[in-house]
XYZ file of C-alpha atoms in Angstrom:
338
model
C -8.474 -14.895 19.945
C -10.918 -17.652 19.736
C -10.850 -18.036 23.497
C -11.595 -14.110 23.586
C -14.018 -13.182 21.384
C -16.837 -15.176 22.863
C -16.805 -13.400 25.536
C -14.788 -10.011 24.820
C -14.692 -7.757 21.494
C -11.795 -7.987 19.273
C -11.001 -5.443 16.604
C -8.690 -6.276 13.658
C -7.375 -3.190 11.925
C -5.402 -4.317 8.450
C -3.513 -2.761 5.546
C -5.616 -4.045 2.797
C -9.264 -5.576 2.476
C -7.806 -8.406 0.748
C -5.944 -9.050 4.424
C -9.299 -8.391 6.169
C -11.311 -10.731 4.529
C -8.035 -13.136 5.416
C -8.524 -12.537 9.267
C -12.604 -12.742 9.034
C -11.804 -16.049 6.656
C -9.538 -17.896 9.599
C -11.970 -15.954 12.718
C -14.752 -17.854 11.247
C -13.476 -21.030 10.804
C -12.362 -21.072 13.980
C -16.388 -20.698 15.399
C -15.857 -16.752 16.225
C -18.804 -14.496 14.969
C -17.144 -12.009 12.838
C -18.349 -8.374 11.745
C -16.520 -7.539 8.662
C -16.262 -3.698 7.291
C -14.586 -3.949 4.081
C -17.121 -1.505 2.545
C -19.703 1.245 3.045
C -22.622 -0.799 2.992
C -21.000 -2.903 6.117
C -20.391 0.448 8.242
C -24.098 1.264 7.535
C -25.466 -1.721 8.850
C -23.710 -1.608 11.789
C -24.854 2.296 12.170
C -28.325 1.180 11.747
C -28.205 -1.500 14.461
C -29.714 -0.779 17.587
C -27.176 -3.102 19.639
C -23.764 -2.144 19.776
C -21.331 -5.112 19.035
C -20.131 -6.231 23.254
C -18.113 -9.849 21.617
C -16.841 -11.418 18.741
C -14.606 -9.084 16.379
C -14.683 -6.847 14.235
C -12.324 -6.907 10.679
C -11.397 -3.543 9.025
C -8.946 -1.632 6.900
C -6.653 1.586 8.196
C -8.065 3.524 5.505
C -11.757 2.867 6.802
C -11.041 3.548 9.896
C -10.168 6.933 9.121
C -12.656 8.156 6.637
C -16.058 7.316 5.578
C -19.005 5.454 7.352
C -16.717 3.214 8.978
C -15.322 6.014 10.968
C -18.603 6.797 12.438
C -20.170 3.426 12.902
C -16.661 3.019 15.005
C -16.126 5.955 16.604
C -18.236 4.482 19.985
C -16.694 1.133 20.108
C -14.531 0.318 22.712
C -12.686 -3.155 21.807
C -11.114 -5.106 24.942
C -8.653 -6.124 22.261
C -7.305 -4.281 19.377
C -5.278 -6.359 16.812
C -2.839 -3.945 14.794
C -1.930 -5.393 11.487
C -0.662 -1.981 10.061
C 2.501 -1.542 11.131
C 3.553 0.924 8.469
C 0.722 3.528 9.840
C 0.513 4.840 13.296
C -1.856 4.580 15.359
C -4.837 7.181 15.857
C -4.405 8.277 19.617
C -7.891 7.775 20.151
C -8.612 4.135 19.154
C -5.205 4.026 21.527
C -7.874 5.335 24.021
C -10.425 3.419 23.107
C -8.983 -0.208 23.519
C -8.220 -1.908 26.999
C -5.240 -3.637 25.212
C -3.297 -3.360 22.014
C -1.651 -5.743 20.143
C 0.797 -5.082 17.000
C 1.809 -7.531 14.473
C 5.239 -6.697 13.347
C 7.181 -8.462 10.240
C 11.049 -7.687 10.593
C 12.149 -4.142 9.922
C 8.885 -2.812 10.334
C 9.512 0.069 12.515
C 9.003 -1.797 15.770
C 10.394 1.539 18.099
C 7.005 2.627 17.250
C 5.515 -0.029 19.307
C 8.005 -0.907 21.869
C 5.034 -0.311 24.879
C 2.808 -2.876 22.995
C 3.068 -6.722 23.496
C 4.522 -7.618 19.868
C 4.093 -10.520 17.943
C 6.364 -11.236 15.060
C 5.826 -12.960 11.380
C 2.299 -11.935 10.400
C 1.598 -14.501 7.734
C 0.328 -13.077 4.114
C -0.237 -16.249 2.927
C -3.218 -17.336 1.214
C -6.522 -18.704 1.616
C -6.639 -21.081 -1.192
C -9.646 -22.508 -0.568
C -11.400 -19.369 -0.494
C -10.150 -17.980 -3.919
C -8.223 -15.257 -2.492
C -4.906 -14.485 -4.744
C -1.603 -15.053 -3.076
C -0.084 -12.101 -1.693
C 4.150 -11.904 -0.773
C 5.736 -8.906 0.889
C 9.301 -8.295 -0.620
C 10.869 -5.477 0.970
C 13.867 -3.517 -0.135
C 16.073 -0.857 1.556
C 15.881 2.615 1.189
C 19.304 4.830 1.449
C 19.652 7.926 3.620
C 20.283 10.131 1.296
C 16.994 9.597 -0.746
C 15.360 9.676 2.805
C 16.969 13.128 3.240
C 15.711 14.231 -0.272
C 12.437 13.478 0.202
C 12.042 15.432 2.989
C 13.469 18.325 1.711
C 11.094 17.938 -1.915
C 8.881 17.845 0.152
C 9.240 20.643 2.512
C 9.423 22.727 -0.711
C 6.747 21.771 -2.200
C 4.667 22.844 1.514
C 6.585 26.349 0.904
C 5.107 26.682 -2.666
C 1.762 26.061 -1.782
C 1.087 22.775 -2.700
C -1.879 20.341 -1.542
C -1.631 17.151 -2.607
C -4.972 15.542 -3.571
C -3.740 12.312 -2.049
C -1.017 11.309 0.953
C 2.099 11.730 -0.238
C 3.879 9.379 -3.153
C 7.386 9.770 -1.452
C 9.419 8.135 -4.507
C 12.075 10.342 -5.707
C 10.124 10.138 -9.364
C 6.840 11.391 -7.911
C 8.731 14.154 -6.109
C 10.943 15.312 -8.983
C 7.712 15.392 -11.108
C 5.761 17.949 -8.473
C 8.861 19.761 -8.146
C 9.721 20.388 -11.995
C 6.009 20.888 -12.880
C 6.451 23.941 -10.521
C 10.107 25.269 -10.781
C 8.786 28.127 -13.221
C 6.554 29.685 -11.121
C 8.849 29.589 -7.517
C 10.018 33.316 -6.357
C 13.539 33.648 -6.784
C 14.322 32.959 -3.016
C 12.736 29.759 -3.500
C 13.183 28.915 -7.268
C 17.479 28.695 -6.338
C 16.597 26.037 -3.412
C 13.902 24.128 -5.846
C 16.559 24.016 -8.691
C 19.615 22.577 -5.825
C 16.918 19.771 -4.916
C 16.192 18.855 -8.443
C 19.834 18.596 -9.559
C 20.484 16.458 -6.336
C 17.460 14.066 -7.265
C 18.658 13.762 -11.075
C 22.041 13.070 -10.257
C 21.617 10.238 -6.833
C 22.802 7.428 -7.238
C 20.490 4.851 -8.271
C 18.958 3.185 -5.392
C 20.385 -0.195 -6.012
C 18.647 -2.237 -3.991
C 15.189 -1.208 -4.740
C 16.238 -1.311 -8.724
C 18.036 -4.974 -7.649
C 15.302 -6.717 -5.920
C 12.402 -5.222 -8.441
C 14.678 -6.727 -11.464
C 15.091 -10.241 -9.441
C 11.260 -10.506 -8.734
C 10.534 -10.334 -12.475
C 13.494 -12.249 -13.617
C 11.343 -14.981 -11.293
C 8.257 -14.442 -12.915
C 9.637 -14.607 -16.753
C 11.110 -17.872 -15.485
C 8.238 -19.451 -15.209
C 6.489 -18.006 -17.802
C 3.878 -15.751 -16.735
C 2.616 -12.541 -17.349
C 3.374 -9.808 -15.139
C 1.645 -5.966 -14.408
C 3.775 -3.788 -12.207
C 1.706 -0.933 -10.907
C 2.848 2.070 -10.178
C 1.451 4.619 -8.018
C 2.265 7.628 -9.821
C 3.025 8.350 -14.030
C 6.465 9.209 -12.963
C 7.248 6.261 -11.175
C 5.644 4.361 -13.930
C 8.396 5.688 -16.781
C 11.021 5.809 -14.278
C 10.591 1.773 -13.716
C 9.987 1.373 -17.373
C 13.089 2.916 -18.133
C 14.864 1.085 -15.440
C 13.909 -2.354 -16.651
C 14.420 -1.253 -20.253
C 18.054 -0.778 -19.235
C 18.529 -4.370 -17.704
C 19.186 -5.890 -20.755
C 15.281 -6.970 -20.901
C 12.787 -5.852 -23.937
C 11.362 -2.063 -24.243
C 8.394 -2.354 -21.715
C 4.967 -0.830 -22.535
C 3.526 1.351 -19.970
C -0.426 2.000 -19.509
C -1.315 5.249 -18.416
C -3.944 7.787 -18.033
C -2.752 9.134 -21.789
C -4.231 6.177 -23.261
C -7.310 5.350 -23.803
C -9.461 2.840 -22.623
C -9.780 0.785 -25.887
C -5.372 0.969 -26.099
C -5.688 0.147 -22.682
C -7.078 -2.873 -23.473
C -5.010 -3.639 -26.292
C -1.791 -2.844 -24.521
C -3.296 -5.643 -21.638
C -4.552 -8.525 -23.894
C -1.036 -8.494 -25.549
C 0.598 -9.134 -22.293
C 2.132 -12.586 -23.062
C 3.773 -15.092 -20.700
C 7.234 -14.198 -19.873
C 6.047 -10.735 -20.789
C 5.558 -7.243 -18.711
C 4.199 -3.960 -18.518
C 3.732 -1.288 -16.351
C 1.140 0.638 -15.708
C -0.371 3.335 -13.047
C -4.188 2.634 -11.280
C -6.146 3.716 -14.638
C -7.620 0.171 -15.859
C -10.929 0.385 -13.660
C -13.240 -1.921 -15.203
C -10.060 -4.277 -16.877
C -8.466 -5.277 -13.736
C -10.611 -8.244 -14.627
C -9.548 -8.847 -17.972
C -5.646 -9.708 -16.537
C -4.565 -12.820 -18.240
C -4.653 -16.011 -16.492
C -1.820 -16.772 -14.206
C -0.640 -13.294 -14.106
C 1.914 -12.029 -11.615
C 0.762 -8.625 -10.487
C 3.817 -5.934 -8.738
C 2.623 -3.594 -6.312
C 5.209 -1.076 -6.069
C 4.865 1.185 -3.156
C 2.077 3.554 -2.345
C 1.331 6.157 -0.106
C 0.517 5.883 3.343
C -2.931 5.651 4.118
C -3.743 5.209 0.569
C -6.723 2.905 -0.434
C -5.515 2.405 -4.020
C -3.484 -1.120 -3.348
C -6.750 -2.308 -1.447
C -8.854 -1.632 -4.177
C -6.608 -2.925 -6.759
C -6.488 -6.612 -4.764
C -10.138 -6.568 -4.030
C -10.706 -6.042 -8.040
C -8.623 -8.878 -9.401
C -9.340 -11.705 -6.696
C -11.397 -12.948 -8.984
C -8.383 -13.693 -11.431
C -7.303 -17.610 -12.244
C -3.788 -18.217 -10.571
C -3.315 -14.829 -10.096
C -0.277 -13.837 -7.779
C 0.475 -10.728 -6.340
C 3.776 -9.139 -4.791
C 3.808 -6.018 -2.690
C 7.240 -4.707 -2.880
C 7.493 -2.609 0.344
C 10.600 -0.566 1.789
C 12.756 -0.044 4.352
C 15.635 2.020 5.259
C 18.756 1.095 5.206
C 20.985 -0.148 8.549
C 22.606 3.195 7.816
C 19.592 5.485 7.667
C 18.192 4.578 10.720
């Protein structure tokens, strides 16, 4: 890319800003002139400029891309090279049309029929930029089974039938889902009320997903090892009390969870009692504490939404954190769902 740019635009689309600021970090250092968008007041600049960008590259996020000023301070530039670092998203059709080549970067198991037609490149590195003060962030992924694959869909097809609109992408966990579904069980006609009860007693009683609960257990097994602090986050309140309970019943202490019920003053309680060795769970509510995490603190991203800009923000607000660490735990399905 260094040879490129010069002479050639290069766009970089991540999953997080945290990763864009890694890509404009290395670009730089490497002598290429680098436009980064990892906020509103970047896409404005570059709508107020008179020249549109012909070299160097461009760093953004998926969910800029798609929303926002960065849409439109995009929308007429055609890169001769477009560097896909979201595999778990597809790709718009029209950025397809818009770049002379495409490139995706692909870690194992992530979905790589979707871009069989694109010259692939394998082990996209996560690691981090020490000397730049961003935190450490390690993908651990996990398999899912077909069965909750097939449940999901279903929930969610229901849901469609009752009327729902999510304010968000869907949170596909089986938690989430069981949550939207029960919430609105009551108030289902009595053609669909039969079909909403069948999918809740199917979610209650699967099997627990074993691997998921396995590898979640093992990462924090790691981090009371060595005697740090950990915050799992939690997309949704039911996934939050669902992984409470789940680590509860491992044997390990009862685990607090942080949640829009509490407020900000127990919030903050709840977080400056988070000891080494220690953890808690919460969902995105902390705004202005992500700061306040204690030093050395492991933070667990469990998985979010497609296309949502929550885990972004959540990195971009506790970079600033002494020795901080952070884990995105991100699935898979299983050899036998696929």
């Amino acid at each position: 890319m260094a040879d490129v740019a010069p002479t050639s635009l290069v766009m970089v689309v991540t999953r997080t800003v945290a990763d864009a600021r890694q890509w404009a970090a290395r670009l730089a250092d490497r002598g290429v002139v680098v436009r980064l968008l990892a906020g509103a007041s970047d896409a404005l600049e570059l709508l107020e400029s008179f020249d549109r960008p012909q070299d160097g590259a461009i760093v953004t996020t998926f969910s800029r891309l798609q929303s926002g000023p960065s849409r439109r301070a995009l929308a007429s530039v055609r890169p001769d090279l477009l560097i896909w670092d979201d595999p778990a998203a597809s790709l718009p059709a029209h950025l397809g049309d818009q770049a002379r080549q495409l490139v995706a970067l692909v870690s194992p198991g992530d979905g790589q029929q979707h871009w069989a037609q694109w010259p692939v490149l394998l082990a996209v590195g996560t690691e981090v930029l020490h000397d730049r003060g961003h935190p450490t962030v390690r993908e651990v992924p996990f398999e899912v089974s077909r069965e909750e694959l097939e449940l999901r869909t279903k929930a969610r097809a229901l849901l469609l039938n009752l009327g729902v609109e999510p304010p968000q992408p869907w949170n596909d966990s089986l938690p989430s889902l069981h949550a939207w579904l029960l919430a609105r069980a009551t108030d289902a006609g009595e053609h669909l009320s039969t079909r909403v009860w069948a999918v809740l007693d199917r979610i209650e009683n699967v099997p627990p997903d074993d691997d998921r609960r396995d590898v979640l257990r093992r990462t924090l097994a790691g981090v009371a090892s060595l005697s740090r602090p950990c915050l799992v986050v939690a997309p949704t309140p039911a996934d939050a009390v669902y992984t409470a309970d789940q680590l509860a019943g491992a044997a390990m202490a009862p685990v607090p969870v942080i949640d829009a019920t509490l407020s900000a003053a127990d919030r903050r309680d709840v977080l400056a009692g988070l000891a080494p060795g220690q953890c808690v769970v919460a969902t995105p509510v902390l705004d202005d504490l992500w700061h306040e995490l204690p030093i050395g603190c492991v933070l667990v991203l469990l998985p979010f939404p497609d296309g949502s800009g929550l885990p972004g923000r959540i990195v971009d607000a506790v970079e600033d954190t002494p020795g901080l660490e952070i884990i995105r735990l991100r699935e898979v399905p299983s050899p036998a769902a696929g």
